[in-house]
Tab-separated table of C-alpha atoms in Angstrom:
chain	number	residue	atom	x	y	z
A	1	MET	CA	0.000	0.000	0.000
A	2	LYS	CA	1.389	3.425	-0.985
A	3	ILE	CA	1.468	5.996	1.810
A	4	VAL	CA	1.855	9.754	2.063
A	5	PHE	CA	3.141	10.594	5.552
A	6	PHE	CA	2.304	13.880	7.297
A	7	GLY	CA	4.482	14.554	10.370
A	8	SER	CA	6.867	17.107	11.787
A	9	ASP	CA	8.316	16.448	15.220
A	10	SER	CA	10.101	13.878	17.372
A	11	PHE	CA	6.787	12.130	18.093
A	12	SER	CA	6.186	11.679	14.353
A	13	LEU	CA	9.606	10.251	13.513
A	14	PRO	CA	9.346	6.746	15.083
A	15	PHE	CA	6.133	6.144	13.127
A	16	LEU	CA	7.755	7.127	9.818
A	17	GLU	CA	10.732	4.898	10.650
A	18	GLU	CA	8.385	2.004	11.490
A	19	LEU	CA	6.486	2.316	8.201
A	20	TYR	CA	9.795	2.342	6.306
A	21	LYS	CA	11.112	-0.651	8.282
A	22	LYS	CA	7.928	-2.638	7.633
A	23	GLY	CA	8.305	-2.122	3.891
A	24	PHE	CA	5.418	0.224	3.147
A	25	GLU	CA	5.990	2.322	0.037
A	26	ILE	CA	6.195	5.949	1.159
A	27	THR	CA	5.576	8.126	-1.873
A	28	LEU	CA	5.901	11.479	-0.103
A	29	VAL	CA	6.734	12.919	3.330
A	30	ILE	CA	4.927	16.188	4.078
A	31	THR	CA	6.382	18.223	6.913
A	32	THR	CA	6.490	21.810	8.161
A	33	PRO	CA	9.225	24.339	7.272
A	34	ASP	CA	12.491	24.617	9.213
A	35	LYS	CA	12.166	26.699	12.395
A	36	PRO	CA	14.533	28.470	14.811
A	37	LYS	CA	15.019	26.455	18.014
A	38	GLY	CA	16.841	26.728	21.321
A	39	ARG	CA	18.413	29.736	23.003
A	40	GLY	CA	20.531	30.486	19.929
A	41	LEU	CA	17.466	30.331	17.655
A	42	LYS	CA	19.423	28.152	15.242
A	43	ILE	CA	17.351	27.081	12.238
A	44	GLU	CA	16.637	23.345	12.484
A	45	GLU	CA	15.081	20.848	10.105
A	46	THR	CA	12.196	18.728	11.375
A	47	PRO	CA	13.164	15.171	12.404
A	48	THR	CA	11.009	13.723	9.623
A	49	LYS	CA	12.695	15.903	7.004
A	50	LYS	CA	16.126	14.796	8.224
A	51	PHE	CA	15.079	11.136	7.991
A	52	ALA	CA	13.556	11.583	4.538
A	53	LYS	CA	16.770	13.183	3.300
A	54	GLU	CA	18.932	10.442	4.832
A	55	ILE	CA	17.142	7.582	3.133
A	56	GLY	CA	16.128	9.378	-0.053
A	57	LEU	CA	12.372	9.775	0.363
A	58	ASN	CA	10.518	12.525	-1.498
A	59	PHE	CA	9.538	15.306	0.890
A	60	ILE	CA	7.994	18.752	0.855
A	61	GLU	CA	7.806	21.466	3.495
A	62	VAL	CA	4.334	22.932	3.610
A	63	ASP	CA	3.514	26.346	4.948
A	64	LYS	CA	0.302	26.847	2.986
A	65	PHE	CA	-1.300	23.877	1.240
A	66	LYS	CA	-2.636	25.964	-1.657
A	67	ASN	CA	0.864	25.980	-3.169
A	68	PHE	CA	1.206	22.193	-3.131
A	69	PHE	CA	-2.084	20.637	-4.302
A	70	GLU	CA	-0.726	19.569	-7.686
A	71	LEU	CA	2.477	18.125	-6.233
A	72	ILE	CA	0.557	16.099	-3.626
A	73	GLU	CA	-1.844	14.894	-6.321
A	74	LYS	CA	1.109	13.808	-8.453
A	75	ASN	CA	2.705	11.846	-5.579
A	76	LYS	CA	-0.484	10.653	-3.937
A	77	GLY	CA	-0.571	7.253	-2.338
A	78	ASP	CA	-3.503	5.009	-1.515
A	79	ILE	CA	-3.768	6.509	1.949
A	80	GLY	CA	-2.428	9.363	4.069
A	81	VAL	CA	-1.036	8.861	7.584
A	82	VAL	CA	-0.881	11.836	9.974
A	83	VAL	CA	1.183	11.790	13.160
A	84	SER	CA	1.706	15.105	14.990
A	85	PHE	CA	1.815	17.180	11.820
A	86	GLY	CA	1.001	20.561	13.374
A	87	LYS	CA	-1.246	21.978	10.655
A	88	ILE	CA	-4.878	21.615	9.660
A	89	ILE	CA	-5.180	19.558	6.472
A	90	PRO	CA	-7.803	21.071	4.132
A	91	GLN	CA	-10.697	19.105	2.657
A	92	ARG	CA	-9.232	19.406	-0.837
A	93	VAL	CA	-6.213	17.366	0.327
A	94	LEU	CA	-8.431	14.854	2.156
A	95	ASN	CA	-10.285	14.279	-1.096
A	96	ILE	CA	-7.078	13.287	-2.925
A	97	PHE	CA	-6.730	9.955	-1.112
A	98	GLU	CA	-8.847	7.004	-2.201
A	99	LYS	CA	-8.756	5.404	1.259
A	100	GLY	CA	-8.740	8.725	3.129
A	101	ILE	CA	-6.231	9.898	5.736
A	102	ILE	CA	-5.814	8.276	9.143
A	103	ASN	CA	-4.515	10.057	12.239
A	104	VAL	CA	-2.555	8.589	15.166
A	105	HIS	CA	-3.688	10.505	18.277
A	106	PRO	CA	-2.102	9.976	21.739
A	107	SER	CA	-5.215	9.868	23.909
A	108	LEU	CA	-8.364	7.828	24.341
A	109	LEU	CA	-10.625	9.932	22.144
A	110	PRO	CA	-12.986	11.720	22.471
A	111	LYS	CA	-11.017	12.870	25.549
A	112	TYR	CA	-8.094	15.238	24.983
A	113	ARG	CA	-8.611	16.293	21.384
A	114	GLY	CA	-6.169	18.952	20.247
A	115	PRO	CA	-2.432	19.642	20.128
A	116	ASN	CA	-1.299	18.912	23.723
A	117	PRO	CA	-2.942	15.679	24.919
A	118	ILE	CA	-0.060	13.892	26.668
A	119	ARG	CA	0.905	16.729	29.003
A	120	TRP	CA	-2.731	17.449	29.943
A	121	GLN	CA	-3.371	13.783	30.796
A	122	ILE	CA	-0.464	13.848	33.277
A	123	LEU	CA	-1.466	17.256	34.661
A	124	ASN	CA	-5.025	16.055	35.266
A	125	GLY	CA	-3.860	12.863	36.991
A	126	GLU	CA	-5.382	10.446	34.499
A	127	LYS	CA	-4.862	6.786	35.376
A	128	LYS	CA	-5.305	5.555	31.809
A	129	SER	CA	-4.046	6.796	28.468
A	130	GLY	CA	-3.771	5.325	25.026
A	131	ILE	CA	-3.605	5.654	21.284
A	132	THR	CA	-6.573	6.175	18.988
A	133	ILE	CA	-6.483	5.675	15.210
A	134	ILE	CA	-9.172	7.792	13.556
A	135	LYS	CA	-10.166	8.814	10.058
A	136	LEU	CA	-9.304	12.452	9.477
A	137	THR	CA	-12.334	14.706	9.038
A	138	LYS	CA	-12.914	18.441	8.813
A	139	GLU	CA	-13.453	18.730	12.606
A	140	VAL	CA	-10.203	18.393	14.608
A	141	ASP	CA	-9.686	14.900	16.119
A	142	ALA	CA	-13.398	14.106	15.810
A	143	GLY	CA	-13.391	11.448	13.065
A	144	PRO	CA	-14.623	7.874	13.430
A	145	ILE	CA	-12.410	5.426	15.314
A	146	LEU	CA	-10.781	2.386	13.727
A	147	THR	CA	-8.864	1.150	16.777
A	148	GLN	CA	-7.746	2.112	20.282
A	149	LYS	CA	-5.013	0.751	22.537
A	150	GLU	CA	-4.989	1.533	26.259
A	151	ILE	CA	-2.174	1.719	28.822
A	152	SER	CA	-1.941	2.630	32.503
A	153	VAL	CA	-0.408	5.928	33.564
A	154	GLU	CA	1.900	5.322	36.532
A	155	GLU	CA	2.283	7.828	39.366
A	156	SER	CA	5.903	8.356	38.357
A	157	ASP	CA	5.282	8.821	34.620
A	158	ASN	CA	6.535	12.100	33.254
A	159	TYR	CA	6.009	13.464	29.742
A	160	THR	CA	9.126	11.775	28.374
A	161	ASN	CA	8.284	8.327	29.816
A	162	LEU	CA	4.625	8.378	28.839
A	163	THR	CA	5.439	9.574	25.326
A	164	LYS	CA	7.816	6.631	24.815
A	165	LYS	CA	5.131	4.179	25.989
A	166	LEU	CA	2.526	5.727	23.688
A	167	ILE	CA	4.877	5.604	20.711
A	168	GLU	CA	5.459	1.886	21.245
A	169	ILE	CA	1.766	0.951	21.364
A	170	GLY	CA	1.042	3.549	18.678
A	171	LYS	CA	3.355	1.872	16.182
A	172	GLU	CA	1.573	-1.438	16.765
A	173	ALA	CA	-1.826	0.212	16.406
A	174	LEU	CA	-0.833	1.964	13.180
A	175	ILE	CA	0.479	-1.186	11.495
A	176	GLU	CA	-2.616	-3.154	12.565
A	177	ALA	CA	-4.863	-0.385	11.236
A	178	LEU	CA	-3.105	-0.276	7.870
A	179	GLU	CA	-3.301	-4.074	7.544
A	180	LEU	CA	-7.048	-3.975	8.252
A	181	ILE	CA	-7.541	-1.254	5.642
A	182	GLU	CA	-5.396	-3.038	3.075
A	183	GLU	CA	-7.433	-6.225	3.563
A	184	GLY	CA	-10.722	-4.316	3.400
A	185	LYS	CA	-11.633	-5.424	6.940
A	186	GLU	CA	-11.771	-1.987	8.588
A	187	SER	CA	-14.796	-0.975	10.656
A	188	TRP	CA	-15.212	2.665	11.713
A	189	ILE	CA	-17.104	3.617	14.879
A	190	GLU	CA	-18.263	7.147	15.621
A	191	GLN	CA	-16.763	8.696	18.775
A	192	LYS	CA	-19.026	8.412	21.837
A	193	GLY	CA	-19.032	10.217	25.178
A	194	GLU	CA	-18.079	13.681	26.313
A	195	SER	CA	-15.206	15.250	24.385
A	196	THR	CA	-12.533	17.397	25.995
A	197	TYR	CA	-9.869	19.628	24.459
A	198	ALA	CA	-6.131	19.803	25.250
A	199	PRO	CA	-4.825	23.225	24.159
A	200	LYS	CA	-1.232	24.365	24.213
A	201	PHE	CA	-0.140	25.738	27.587
A	202	GLU	CA	-0.049	29.507	28.056
A	203	ASN	CA	3.238	31.394	27.899
A	204	ASP	CA	5.376	30.889	31.017
A	205	PHE	CA	3.181	28.023	32.237
A	206	GLU	CA	6.468	26.408	33.323
A	207	LYS	CA	6.881	28.832	36.252
A	208	LEU	CA	6.014	27.192	39.595
A	209	ASP	CA	3.796	29.009	42.109
A	210	PHE	CA	4.299	27.380	45.490
A	211	LYS	CA	1.063	28.896	46.811
A	212	MET	CA	-0.724	26.215	44.820
A	213	ASP	CA	-1.774	22.690	45.799
A	214	GLY	CA	1.208	20.374	46.262
A	215	GLU	CA	-0.194	17.458	44.265
A	216	TYR	CA	-1.011	19.793	41.351
A	217	LEU	CA	2.563	21.124	41.415
A	218	ARG	CA	4.011	17.592	41.402
A	219	ARG	CA	1.875	16.650	38.385
A	220	LYS	CA	2.796	19.933	36.679
A	221	ILE	CA	6.489	19.115	37.146
A	222	LEU	CA	5.967	15.655	35.602
A	223	SER	CA	3.900	17.018	32.701
A	224	LEU	CA	6.769	19.353	31.766
A	225	SER	CA	9.625	16.917	32.303
A	226	LEU	CA	12.186	16.403	31.004
A	227	GLU	CA	11.565	19.262	28.536
A	228	PRO	CA	10.923	22.159	28.759
A	229	GLY	CA	10.998	21.714	32.556
A	230	ALA	CA	9.058	23.468	35.337
A	231	TYR	CA	11.136	26.067	37.113
A	232	ALA	CA	11.488	28.479	40.014
A	233	PHE	CA	14.228	30.890	41.029
A	234	PHE	CA	16.717	30.207	43.818
A	235	ARG	CA	19.435	32.739	44.667
A	236	GLU	CA	18.443	34.600	41.451
A	237	LYS	CA	19.176	31.557	39.287
A	238	ARG	CA	16.556	29.666	37.334
A	239	VAL	CA	16.315	26.111	38.676
A	240	LYS	CA	14.310	23.515	36.765
A	241	ILE	CA	12.697	20.909	38.997
A	242	LEU	CA	12.392	17.787	36.832
A	243	ASP	CA	11.134	15.252	39.362
A	244	ALA	CA	9.656	15.540	42.856
A	245	SER	CA	7.751	13.705	45.547
A	246	LEU	CA	5.478	14.985	48.310
A	247	LEU	CA	5.485	14.882	52.087
A	248	ASN	CA	2.110	15.157	53.776
A	249	ASN	CA	3.480	16.340	57.125
A	250	GLN	CA	2.459	19.867	58.003
A	251	ILE	CA	5.532	21.987	58.684
A	252	GLN	CA	5.130	25.684	59.354
A	253	GLY	CA	6.532	28.064	56.759
A	254	GLU	CA	5.707	30.366	53.856
A	255	ALA	CA	4.993	29.159	50.326
A	256	GLY	CA	8.301	28.487	48.565
A	257	GLU	CA	10.286	28.400	51.820
A	258	ILE	CA	12.739	25.575	52.501
A	259	VAL	CA	11.388	23.984	55.668
A	260	PHE	CA	13.973	21.256	56.225
A	261	VAL	CA	17.329	20.176	54.824
A	262	ASP	CA	19.366	17.048	55.431
A	263	LYS	CA	22.239	15.482	53.496
A	264	ASN	CA	19.917	13.637	51.082
A	265	SER	CA	16.918	15.926	50.529
A	266	PHE	CA	15.156	19.169	51.341
A	267	GLY	CA	11.529	20.252	51.392
A	268	ILE	CA	9.758	23.279	49.912
A	269	LYS	CA	6.513	24.490	51.460
A	270	THR	CA	3.472	24.544	49.136
A	271	LEU	CA	-0.145	25.423	49.940
A	272	ASN	CA	-0.794	22.164	51.745
A	273	LYS	CA	2.173	19.777	51.395
A	274	ILE	CA	5.951	19.719	51.310
A	275	LEU	CA	7.486	19.309	47.844
A	276	ILE	CA	10.694	17.237	47.793
A	277	PRO	CA	12.740	17.867	44.612
A	278	LYS	CA	14.491	14.733	43.303
A	279	LEU	CA	16.102	15.887	40.050
A	280	VAL	CA	17.008	19.486	39.193
A	281	LYS	CA	18.850	21.527	36.593
A	282	VAL	CA	20.337	24.898	37.489
A	283	GLU	CA	20.630	27.308	34.558
A	284	GLY	CA	23.890	26.733	32.687
A	285	LYS	CA	24.490	23.399	34.446
A	286	ARG	CA	23.738	19.765	33.726
A	287	GLU	CA	20.921	17.830	35.366
A	288	MET	CA	21.838	16.776	38.906
A	289	SER	CA	20.399	14.637	41.683
A	290	ILE	CA	19.139	16.466	44.732
A	291	LYS	CA	22.089	15.119	46.722
A	292	GLU	CA	24.480	16.722	44.211
A	293	PHE	CA	22.517	19.980	44.458
A	294	ILE	CA	22.746	19.966	48.274
A	295	ASN	CA	26.475	19.256	48.183
A	296	GLY	CA	27.094	22.005	45.642
A	297	TYR	CA	24.726	24.787	46.733
A	298	LYS	CA	24.218	23.982	50.435
A	299	PRO	CA	20.625	25.305	50.667
A	300	LYS	CA	19.537	26.474	54.135
A	301	VAL	CA	16.250	26.355	56.021
A	302	HIS	CA	14.161	29.528	55.488
A	303	GLU	CA	15.752	30.264	52.073
A	304	LYS	CA	13.084	30.528	49.380
A	305	PHE	CA	12.285	29.244	45.916
A	306	TYR	CA	10.230	31.899	44.150
């Protein structure tokens, strides 16, 4: 079966690699244009573009689809596969594909439609997540479902861990879905139940406010870890807190204040619990365990994270 692949980021890449490894004929990779990234704003190619170049696949970088209709038509496959593409695909492109376009979405739809489902599932404390394969329609992430695979979300799962798990089951789900379609055995079911939306986080969402609920802050840290990382300031330096646990004991102190320190850990007062950082990254430094941080910076009781 000939496939046109739509994808742009590091979540997309393993799916493109899997299709290539399994021997599907990829007639075209459609990705987004190069963008500036990092502190130096260096222009970087998308991971899918890099892969396409390495192995000699046809690719195009699409800013506006109206400039590429004829090229996509010329290179069309039997089906389109979308994985974290980052742009709305217009109806005129949907109409090009005989078997339509399928989308790999990292949530149990209809919950968490939209561009930021994995982080919101962690932030909201979901116990289950999964992958849904849907047919692409005009309404975002609302098409009929071909298959779903479910996994448990562990208390310790951060964004990086959960994403890896979802990619693994997602690759299986995608190959199974394509085999069903190729054999003409697919069965589409309309989405049922209440839908929710997972928007991008607001600017500076990464900043921690220790006046908030401790459990919410712990989940926020996990939802942003390992990148971009939740942060606070300590001695005028930005410190990313990449992993943390909670202590239920009530210790007097102000929000953000260090309320105890020993040689292995220290606690930061939140609204209702004590946050215990486990992995941190001070600006300009590498990631370090909390023991390394204590040895290097020697934090004191009553100092504040703010």
